[in-house]
CSV table of N, CA and C and ligand atoms in Angstrom, one decimal:
chain,number,residue,atom,x,y,z
A,1,MET,N,16.1,-6.2,-16.0
A,1,MET,CA,15.5,-6.6,-14.6
A,1,MET,C,14.3,-7.2,-14.7
A,2,ARG,N,14.4,-8.3,-13.7
A,2,ARG,CA,13.5,-8.6,-13.9
A,2,ARG,C,12.4,-8.8,-12.9
A,3,PRO,N,10.3,-9.1,-13.6
A,3,PRO,CA,9.5,-8.9,-12.5
A,3,PRO,C,9.7,-9.1,-11.1
A,4,VAL,N,9.6,-8.5,-10.3
A,4,VAL,CA,9.9,-9.2,-8.9
A,4,VAL,C,8.3,-9.1,-8.5
A,5,ASP,N,7.7,-10.3,-7.3
A,5,ASP,CA,6.5,-10.8,-7.0
A,5,ASP,C,6.3,-10.7,-5.6
A,6,HIS,N,8.0,-9.9,-5.0
A,6,HIS,CA,7.8,-10.2,-3.9
A,6,HIS,C,8.5,-8.4,-3.1
A,7,LEU,N,8.2,-8.2,-2.0
A,7,LEU,CA,9.1,-6.4,-2.3
A,7,LEU,C,9.4,-6.9,-0.8
A,8,GLU,N,10.5,-6.4,-0.4
A,8,GLU,CA,11.1,-6.8,0.9
A,8,GLU,C,11.2,-4.9,1.8
A,9,PRO,N,10.4,-5.5,3.2
A,9,PRO,CA,10.6,-3.8,3.4
A,9,PRO,C,12.0,-3.6,4.0
A,10,ARG,N,12.1,-2.0,3.8
A,10,ARG,CA,13.6,-1.8,4.3
A,10,ARG,C,13.1,-0.4,5.2
A,11,PHE,N,13.7,-0.5,6.4
A,11,PHE,CA,12.6,1.4,6.9
A,11,PHE,C,14.1,2.4,7.1
A,12,VAL,N,13.9,3.0,6.3
A,12,VAL,CA,15.1,3.8,6.5
A,12,VAL,C,14.6,5.1,6.8
A,13,GLU,N,15.6,6.5,6.7
A,13,GLU,CA,15.5,7.6,7.5
A,13,GLU,C,15.1,8.6,5.7
A,14,TYR,N,15.7,8.1,5.7
A,14,TYR,CA,16.0,8.9,3.7
A,14,TYR,C,16.4,7.3,3.0
A,15,ILE,N,15.6,8.3,1.7
A,15,ILE,CA,15.3,6.8,0.3
A,15,ILE,C,16.9,7.1,-0.2
A,16,PRO,N,17.4,6.1,-0.6
A,16,PRO,CA,18.9,6.2,-1.0
A,16,PRO,C,19.0,6.3,-2.2
A,17,ASP,N,20.1,6.8,-2.9
A,17,ASP,CA,19.9,7.1,-3.9
A,17,ASP,C,19.9,6.5,-5.1
A,18,ASP,N,20.1,4.8,-4.8
A,18,ASP,CA,20.1,4.0,-5.6
A,18,ASP,C,19.4,3.1,-4.8
A,19,VAL,N,17.7,2.9,-5.6
A,19,VAL,CA,17.7,2.4,-5.0
A,19,VAL,C,17.4,0.8,-5.6
A,20,GLU,N,17.2,-0.3,-5.0
A,20,GLU,CA,17.2,-1.6,-5.3
A,20,GLU,C,16.1,-2.1,-5.7
A,21,ALA,N,16.3,-3.0,-6.5
A,21,ALA,CA,14.8,-3.7,-7.2
A,21,ALA,C,14.1,-4.6,-6.1
A,22,GLY,N,13.2,-4.8,-6.0
A,22,GLY,CA,12.0,-5.9,-4.3
A,22,GLY,C,12.3,-5.3,-3.6
A,23,VAL,N,12.8,-4.1,-3.1
A,23,VAL,CA,12.9,-3.5,-1.9
A,23,VAL,C,12.0,-2.9,-1.8
A,24,LEU,N,11.0,-2.5,-1.0
A,24,LEU,CA,10.3,-1.0,0.0
A,24,LEU,C,10.9,-0.1,0.8
A,25,TYR,N,11.1,1.2,0.7
A,25,TYR,CA,11.8,1.5,1.2
A,25,TYR,C,10.8,2.3,2.0
A,26,ILE,N,11.2,2.5,3.2
A,26,ILE,CA,10.4,3.3,4.0
A,26,ILE,C,10.6,4.0,5.2
A,27,SER,N,10.4,5.4,4.7
A,27,SER,CA,10.8,6.5,5.4
A,27,SER,C,9.7,7.0,6.2
A,28,HIS,N,9.3,6.2,7.7
A,28,HIS,CA,8.3,7.2,8.5
A,28,HIS,C,8.8,8.9,8.7
A,29,ARG,N,10.2,9.2,9.0
A,29,ARG,CA,10.6,10.3,8.4
A,29,ARG,C,9.6,11.4,8.1
A,30,PHE,N,9.7,10.9,6.7
A,30,PHE,CA,9.4,12.0,5.5
A,30,PHE,C,7.8,11.4,4.8
A,31,SER,N,7.0,10.3,5.7
A,31,SER,CA,6.0,9.4,5.4
A,31,SER,C,5.8,9.3,3.9
A,32,THR,N,7.0,8.2,3.4
A,32,THR,CA,6.9,8.3,1.7
A,32,THR,C,7.4,7.0,1.5
A,33,ALA,N,7.4,6.4,0.7
A,33,ALA,CA,7.5,5.1,0.5
A,33,ALA,C,8.2,5.0,-1.0
A,34,THR,N,9.4,4.6,-0.9
A,34,THR,CA,9.9,4.3,-2.7
A,34,THR,C,10.4,2.8,-3.1
A,35,HIS,N,10.1,2.6,-3.9
A,35,HIS,CA,10.8,1.3,-4.9
A,35,HIS,C,10.5,0.8,-6.5
A,36,LEU,N,11.6,0.2,-7.0
A,36,LEU,CA,11.1,0.2,-8.4
A,36,LEU,C,9.8,-0.2,-8.8
A,37,CYS,N,9.6,0.2,-10.4
A,37,CYS,CA,8.3,-0.5,-10.4
A,37,CYS,C,8.5,-2.6,-10.8
A,38,CYS,N,7.8,-2.5,-10.1
A,38,CYS,CA,7.9,-3.8,-10.1
A,38,CYS,C,7.7,-5.1,-11.2
A,39,CYS,N,7.6,-4.5,-12.3
A,39,CYS,CA,7.4,-4.7,-13.7
A,39,CYS,C,9.1,-5.0,-14.0
A,40,GLY,N,9.9,-4.8,-13.7
A,40,GLY,CA,11.1,-4.8,-14.0
A,40,GLY,C,12.1,-3.9,-15.0
A,41,CYS,N,11.2,-2.4,-15.0
A,41,CYS,CA,11.3,-1.2,-16.0
A,41,CYS,C,12.0,-0.6,-15.3
A,42,GLY,N,12.3,-0.5,-13.9
A,42,GLY,CA,13.4,0.2,-12.9
A,42,GLY,C,12.9,1.8,-12.9
A,43,ARG,N,11.9,2.1,-14.0
A,43,ARG,CA,10.9,3.1,-12.9
A,43,ARG,C,11.0,3.1,-11.8
A,44,GLU,N,11.9,4.3,-11.0
A,44,GLU,CA,11.2,5.0,-9.3
A,44,GLU,C,9.6,5.2,-9.0
A,45,VAL,N,9.4,4.3,-7.8
A,45,VAL,CA,7.5,5.0,-7.8
A,45,VAL,C,7.6,5.1,-6.3
A,46,VAL,N,7.0,6.4,-6.3
A,46,VAL,CA,7.3,7.0,-4.8
A,46,VAL,C,6.0,7.3,-4.5
A,47,THR,N,5.7,6.7,-3.4
A,47,THR,CA,4.4,6.5,-3.1
A,47,THR,C,4.0,7.2,-1.1
A,48,PRO,N,3.6,8.4,-1.9
A,48,PRO,CA,3.3,9.5,-0.3
A,48,PRO,C,2.2,8.8,0.5
A,49,PHE,N,3.4,8.7,1.8
A,49,PHE,CA,1.8,8.4,3.0
A,49,PHE,C,0.8,10.2,3.6
A,50,ASN,N,-0.3,10.4,2.6
A,50,ASN,CA,-1.5,11.2,3.4
A,50,ASN,C,-2.7,10.0,2.6
A,51,PRO,N,-3.8,11.2,3.2
A,51,PRO,CA,-5.0,10.9,3.0
A,51,PRO,C,-5.4,10.3,1.5
A,52,ALA,N,-4.7,11.5,1.3
A,52,ALA,CA,-5.4,11.6,-0.2
A,52,ALA,C,-4.5,10.7,-1.6
A,53,LYS,N,-3.4,10.6,-0.7
A,53,LYS,CA,-2.5,9.5,-1.7
A,53,LYS,C,-2.6,7.7,-1.2
A,54,TRP,N,-1.7,7.3,-0.4
A,54,TRP,CA,-1.3,5.5,0.1
A,54,TRP,C,-1.9,6.1,1.4
A,55,SER,N,-1.7,4.8,1.7
A,55,SER,CA,-2.2,4.4,3.4
A,55,SER,C,-1.0,3.5,2.9
A,56,PHE,N,0.0,3.0,4.2
A,56,PHE,CA,0.6,2.2,4.8
A,56,PHE,C,0.6,0.7,6.2
A,57,PHE,N,0.6,-0.3,5.7
A,57,PHE,CA,0.1,-0.7,6.9
A,57,PHE,C,2.0,-2.1,6.6
A,58,GLU,N,1.5,-1.8,8.7
A,58,GLU,CA,2.1,-3.1,8.5
A,58,GLU,C,2.3,-4.2,10.0
A,59,ARG,N,1.8,-5.0,9.1
A,59,ARG,CA,1.9,-6.0,10.9
A,59,ARG,C,2.8,-7.3,11.0
A,60,GLY,N,3.2,-7.7,11.2
A,60,GLY,CA,4.3,-8.8,11.4
A,60,GLY,C,5.4,-8.6,10.8
A,61,GLY,N,5.9,-7.4,10.4
A,61,GLY,CA,7.0,-7.4,9.4
A,61,GLY,C,6.4,-7.7,8.2
A,62,LYS,N,4.9,-7.7,7.9
A,62,LYS,CA,4.2,-7.5,6.5
A,62,LYS,C,4.4,-6.3,5.5
A,63,VAL,N,4.2,-5.7,5.1
A,63,VAL,CA,3.4,-4.4,4.8
A,63,VAL,C,2.6,-4.5,3.7
A,64,SER,N,1.8,-3.7,3.7
A,64,SER,CA,1.0,-3.3,2.8
A,64,SER,C,1.0,-1.9,2.6
A,65,LEU,N,0.7,-1.4,0.8
A,65,LEU,CA,0.1,-0.1,0.5
A,65,LEU,C,-1.3,-0.2,0.0
A,66,SER,N,-2.3,0.6,0.2
A,66,SER,CA,-3.4,1.0,-0.3
A,66,SER,C,-3.7,2.1,-0.9
A,67,PRO,N,-4.1,2.3,-2.0
A,67,PRO,CA,-5.0,1.9,-2.8
A,67,PRO,C,-3.8,1.1,-3.9
A,68,SER,N,-3.8,0.3,-4.9
A,68,SER,CA,-3.0,-0.1,-5.8
A,68,SER,C,-2.6,0.7,-6.5
A,69,ILE,N,-0.9,0.4,-6.8
A,69,ILE,CA,-0.1,1.6,-7.6
A,69,ILE,C,-0.4,1.3,-9.1
A,70,GLY,N,-0.5,1.8,-9.6
A,70,GLY,CA,-1.4,2.1,-11.1
A,70,GLY,C,-0.1,2.7,-12.0
A,71,ASN,N,1.0,2.8,-12.6
A,71,ASN,CA,1.9,3.1,-13.1
A,71,ASN,C,1.1,3.6,-14.4
A,72,TRP,N,0.6,4.4,-14.7
A,72,TRP,CA,-0.4,4.6,-16.2
A,72,TRP,C,0.2,5.6,-16.8
A,73,SER,N,1.6,6.2,-16.0
A,73,SER,CA,2.3,7.3,-16.8
A,73,SER,C,3.8,6.7,-17.2
A,74,PHE,N,3.9,5.3,-16.7
A,74,PHE,CA,5.2,4.6,-17.4
A,74,PHE,C,4.7,4.3,-18.6
A,75,PRO,N,5.8,4.2,-19.7
A,75,PRO,CA,5.7,2.9,-20.5
A,75,PRO,C,4.7,1.7,-20.1
A,76,CYS,N,5.1,0.9,-19.2
A,76,CYS,CA,4.4,-0.8,-19.1
A,76,CYS,C,3.2,-0.6,-18.4
A,77,ARG,N,2.5,0.9,-18.1
A,77,ARG,CA,1.6,1.3,-17.1
A,77,ARG,C,0.9,-0.3,-16.3
A,78,SER,N,2.0,-0.5,-15.3
A,78,SER,CA,2.0,-1.7,-14.9
A,78,SER,C,0.5,-1.3,-13.6
A,79,HIS,N,0.1,-2.3,-13.0
A,79,HIS,CA,-0.7,-1.7,-11.9
A,79,HIS,C,-0.3,-3.3,-10.9
A,80,TYR,N,-0.6,-2.5,-10.1
A,80,TYR,CA,-0.6,-4.3,-9.0
A,80,TYR,C,-0.6,-3.4,-7.4
A,81,ILE,N,-0.9,-4.6,-6.2
A,81,ILE,CA,-1.2,-3.9,-5.1
A,81,ILE,C,-0.1,-4.9,-4.3
A,82,VAL,N,0.4,-3.9,-3.6
A,82,VAL,CA,1.3,-4.3,-2.3
A,82,VAL,C,0.3,-4.8,-1.6
A,83,SER,N,-0.1,-5.7,-1.1
A,83,SER,CA,-0.7,-6.7,0.1
A,83,SER,C,0.5,-7.7,1.3
A,84,GLY,N,0.5,-7.5,1.9
A,84,GLY,CA,1.5,-8.6,2.7
A,84,GLY,C,3.0,-8.4,2.1
A,85,ASN,N,3.4,-7.7,1.8
A,85,ASN,CA,4.8,-7.6,1.0
A,85,ASN,C,4.9,-8.7,-0.6
A,86,ARG,N,3.5,-9.2,-0.4
A,86,ARG,CA,3.6,-9.3,-1.9
A,86,ARG,C,3.0,-8.9,-2.6
A,87,VAL,N,3.8,-8.9,-4.0
A,87,VAL,CA,3.0,-8.0,-5.5
A,87,VAL,C,2.1,-9.1,-6.2
A,88,LEU,N,0.7,-8.6,-6.2
A,88,LEU,CA,-0.4,-8.7,-6.5
A,88,LEU,C,-0.7,-8.5,-7.9
A,89,TRP,N,-0.5,-9.0,-8.8
A,89,TRP,CA,-0.7,-8.1,-10.0
A,89,TRP,C,-2.0,-7.7,-10.6
A,90,ALA,N,-2.7,-6.5,-10.0
A,90,ALA,CA,-3.8,-6.0,-10.7
A,90,ALA,C,-4.2,-6.2,-12.4
A,91,GLY,N,-3.0,-5.9,-13.2
A,91,GLY,CA,-3.7,-5.8,-14.7
A,91,GLY,C,-5.4,-7.1,-15.2
A,92,SER,N,-5.1,-7.8,-14.7
A,92,SER,CA,-5.7,-9.3,-15.1
A,92,SER,C,-7.0,-9.3,-14.4
A,93,MET,N,-6.6,-8.5,-13.3
A,93,MET,CA,-7.7,-8.5,-12.0
A,93,MET,C,-9.2,-7.4,-12.3
A,94,SER,N,-10.4,-8.1,-12.1
A,94,SER,CA,-11.5,-7.3,-12.0
A,94,SER,C,-11.3,-6.7,-10.7
A,95,ALA,N,-12.6,-5.5,-11.3
A,95,ALA,CA,-12.2,-4.3,-10.1
A,95,ALA,C,-13.1,-5.0,-8.6
A,96,ASP,N,-13.6,-6.2,-8.6
A,96,ASP,CA,-14.5,-6.5,-7.8
A,96,ASP,C,-13.8,-7.2,-6.3
A,97,VAL,N,-12.2,-8.0,-7.6
A,97,VAL,CA,-11.3,-9.0,-7.1
A,97,VAL,C,-10.2,-7.4,-6.2
A,98,ILE,N,-9.7,-6.2,-6.5
A,98,ILE,CA,-9.6,-5.4,-6.1
A,98,ILE,C,-9.9,-4.3,-4.9
A,99,ALA,N,-11.1,-4.3,-5.3
A,99,ALA,CA,-12.4,-3.6,-3.9
A,99,ALA,C,-11.7,-4.7,-2.9
A,100,ALA,N,-12.0,-6.2,-3.3
A,100,ALA,CA,-11.5,-7.1,-2.1
A,100,ALA,C,-11.0,-7.0,-0.9
A,101,VAL,N,-9.8,-6.8,-1.7
A,101,VAL,CA,-8.2,-6.7,-1.1
A,101,VAL,C,-8.0,-5.3,-0.5
A,102,GLN,N,-8.2,-4.5,-1.1
A,102,GLN,CA,-8.2,-3.0,-0.6
A,102,GLN,C,-9.8,-3.3,0.7
A,103,ARG,N,-10.3,-3.6,1.1
A,103,ARG,CA,-11.9,-3.8,1.8
A,103,ARG,C,-10.4,-4.8,2.9
A,104,ARG,N,-10.2,-5.6,2.8
A,104,ARG,CA,-9.4,-6.3,3.4
A,104,ARG,C,-8.5,-5.7,4.1
A,105,ASP,N,-8.1,-4.8,3.7
A,105,ASP,CA,-6.5,-3.7,4.2
A,105,ASP,C,-7.1,-2.4,5.0
A,106,VAL,N,-8.6,-2.2,4.8
A,106,VAL,CA,-9.1,-1.2,5.3
A,106,VAL,C,-9.4,-2.2,6.8
A,107,GLN,N,-9.7,-3.7,7.4
A,107,GLN,CA,-10.2,-4.4,8.5
A,107,GLN,C,-9.0,-4.4,8.9
A,108,ASP,N,-7.6,-5.4,8.3
A,108,ASP,CA,-6.5,-5.1,8.7
A,108,ASP,C,-6.1,-3.4,9.5
A,109,ALA,N,-6.1,-2.9,8.7
A,109,ALA,CA,-6.3,-1.3,9.3
A,109,ALA,C,-6.6,-1.4,10.6
A,110,VAL,N,-7.4,-1.3,10.2
A,110,VAL,CA,-8.6,-1.0,11.6
A,110,VAL,C,-8.1,-2.2,13.3
A,111,ARG,N,-8.0,-3.6,12.7
A,111,ARG,CA,-7.9,-4.4,13.3
A,111,ARG,C,-6.3,-4.4,14.1
A,112,PHE,N,-5.1,-3.3,13.2
A,112,PHE,CA,-4.1,-3.7,14.0
A,112,PHE,C,-4.1,-2.5,14.5
A,113,ALA,N,-4.3,-1.3,14.4
A,113,ALA,CA,-3.6,0.0,14.7
A,113,ALA,C,-4.3,0.7,15.4
A,114,PRO,N,-4.1,1.3,16.1
A,114,PRO,CA,-4.9,1.8,17.2
A,114,PRO,C,-6.5,2.6,17.3
A,115,PRO,N,-7.5,1.6,17.2
A,115,PRO,CA,-8.3,1.5,17.2
A,115,PRO,C,-9.6,2.7,17.8
A,116,THR,N,-9.3,3.9,16.5
A,116,THR,CA,-10.1,4.9,17.2
A,116,THR,C,-11.1,5.2,16.1
A,117,PRO,N,-12.6,5.5,16.4
A,117,PRO,CA,-13.2,6.2,15.2
A,117,PRO,C,-12.7,6.7,14.2
A,118,GLY,N,-12.1,7.9,14.7
A,118,GLY,CA,-11.3,9.1,13.3
A,118,GLY,C,-10.4,8.5,13.0
A,119,TYR,N,-9.8,7.0,13.2
A,119,TYR,CA,-8.8,6.6,12.8
A,119,TYR,C,-9.2,5.5,11.5
A,120,ALA,N,-10.6,5.0,12.3
A,120,ALA,CA,-11.4,4.2,11.1
A,120,ALA,C,-11.8,4.1,9.9
A,121,ARG,N,-12.1,5.9,10.7
A,121,ARG,CA,-13.1,6.9,9.6
A,121,ARG,C,-11.9,7.3,8.4
A,122,ARG,N,-10.7,7.5,8.7
A,122,ARG,CA,-9.7,8.0,8.0
A,122,ARG,C,-9.0,7.2,7.0
A,123,CYS,N,-8.7,5.7,7.7
A,123,CYS,CA,-8.6,4.7,7.0
A,123,CYS,C,-9.9,4.3,5.8
A,124,ALA,N,-10.8,4.7,6.4
A,124,ALA,CA,-12.0,3.9,5.1
A,124,ALA,C,-11.8,4.9,3.7
A,125,ALA,N,-12.0,6.4,4.2
A,125,ALA,CA,-12.5,7.1,3.1
A,125,ALA,C,-11.4,7.6,2.4
A,126,SER,N,-9.8,7.5,3.1
A,126,SER,CA,-8.6,7.7,2.1
A,126,SER,C,-8.6,6.1,1.1
A,127,ILE,N,-8.6,5.1,2.3
A,127,ILE,CA,-8.7,3.8,1.4
A,127,ILE,C,-9.4,3.8,0.1
A,128,ILE,N,-10.9,3.4,0.4
A,128,ILE,CA,-11.9,3.2,-1.0
A,128,ILE,C,-12.6,4.7,-1.2
A,129,GLY,N,-12.9,5.4,-0.2
A,129,GLY,CA,-13.5,6.0,-0.1
A,129,GLY,C,-15.2,6.4,-0.6
A,130,SER,N,-15.4,4.4,0.1
A,130,SER,CA,-16.9,4.4,-0.5
A,130,SER,C,-17.4,4.2,0.6
A,131,TRP,N,-18.6,4.0,0.8
A,131,TRP,CA,-19.8,4.5,2.0
A,131,TRP,C,-19.2,2.2,2.3
A,132,ASN,N,-19.2,1.7,1.5
A,132,ASN,CA,-19.3,0.7,2.2
A,132,ASN,C,-17.5,0.1,2.6
A,133,ALA,N,-16.8,0.3,2.7
A,133,ALA,CA,-15.9,0.4,3.1
A,133,ALA,C,-16.1,1.0,4.6
A,134,LEU,N,-16.5,2.1,4.7
A,134,LEU,CA,-16.2,2.9,5.9
A,134,LEU,C,-17.1,2.2,7.2
A,135,VAL,N,-18.7,1.2,6.3
A,135,VAL,CA,-19.2,0.9,7.2
A,135,VAL,C,-18.9,-0.1,7.6
A,136,ALA,N,-18.0,-0.9,6.7
A,136,ALA,CA,-17.4,-2.2,6.9
A,136,ALA,C,-16.3,-2.0,8.5
A,137,ALA,N,-15.6,-0.9,8.0
A,137,ALA,CA,-14.8,-0.7,9.1
A,137,ALA,C,-15.4,-0.1,10.5
A,138,LEU,N,-16.2,0.6,10.1
A,138,LEU,CA,-16.5,0.8,11.4
A,138,LEU,C,-17.3,-0.3,11.7
A,139,ARG,N,-17.6,-1.4,11.3
A,139,ARG,CA,-18.5,-2.8,12.4
A,139,ARG,C,-17.4,-3.5,12.4
A,140,ALA,N,-16.3,-3.6,12.0
A,140,ALA,CA,-14.8,-4.3,12.8
A,140,ALA,C,-14.8,-3.9,13.9
A,141,LEU,N,-14.7,-2.4,14.1
A,141,LEU,CA,-14.4,-1.3,14.8
A,141,LEU,C,-15.2,-1.9,16.1
A,142,TRP,N,-16.4,-1.7,16.0
A,142,TRP,CA,-17.6,-2.2,17.1
A,142,TRP,C,-18.0,-3.5,17.6
A,143,ARG,N,-17.3,-4.7,16.7
A,143,ARG,CA,-17.6,-5.5,17.3
A,143,ARG,C,-17.2,-5.9,18.5
B,201,LIG,ZN1,7.3,-0.4,-14.9
């Protein structure tokens, strides 16, 4: 399998047994998503949605996951960000760039999701866990 630079979102109730490469299966019922590692190694990556794991955003049919996906337990040890259906390889990215992507995701979440202070706070805390993000998110909310 070849690496993919794009994940096509597919909304399902149950994650299928045969997960197709290049597809991000999203089950809102079970608050989780699954895809095959984007490096092409074929391993299944499960990203549960909860404040301690991943946050899922959708805007105009484009989906993002935050924070980045670090498959440290796989032999490939691949690391990437899923943002707007795109796969952004994070291995060679500086921490600053990753943080900037995550901050933008926080802002998107605040801008495009039901804007309640509680939601913004949870998003900011779960995605980055830093005061900077919290302040930026709340600023965007109150602007
Ligand atoms: Zn891999």
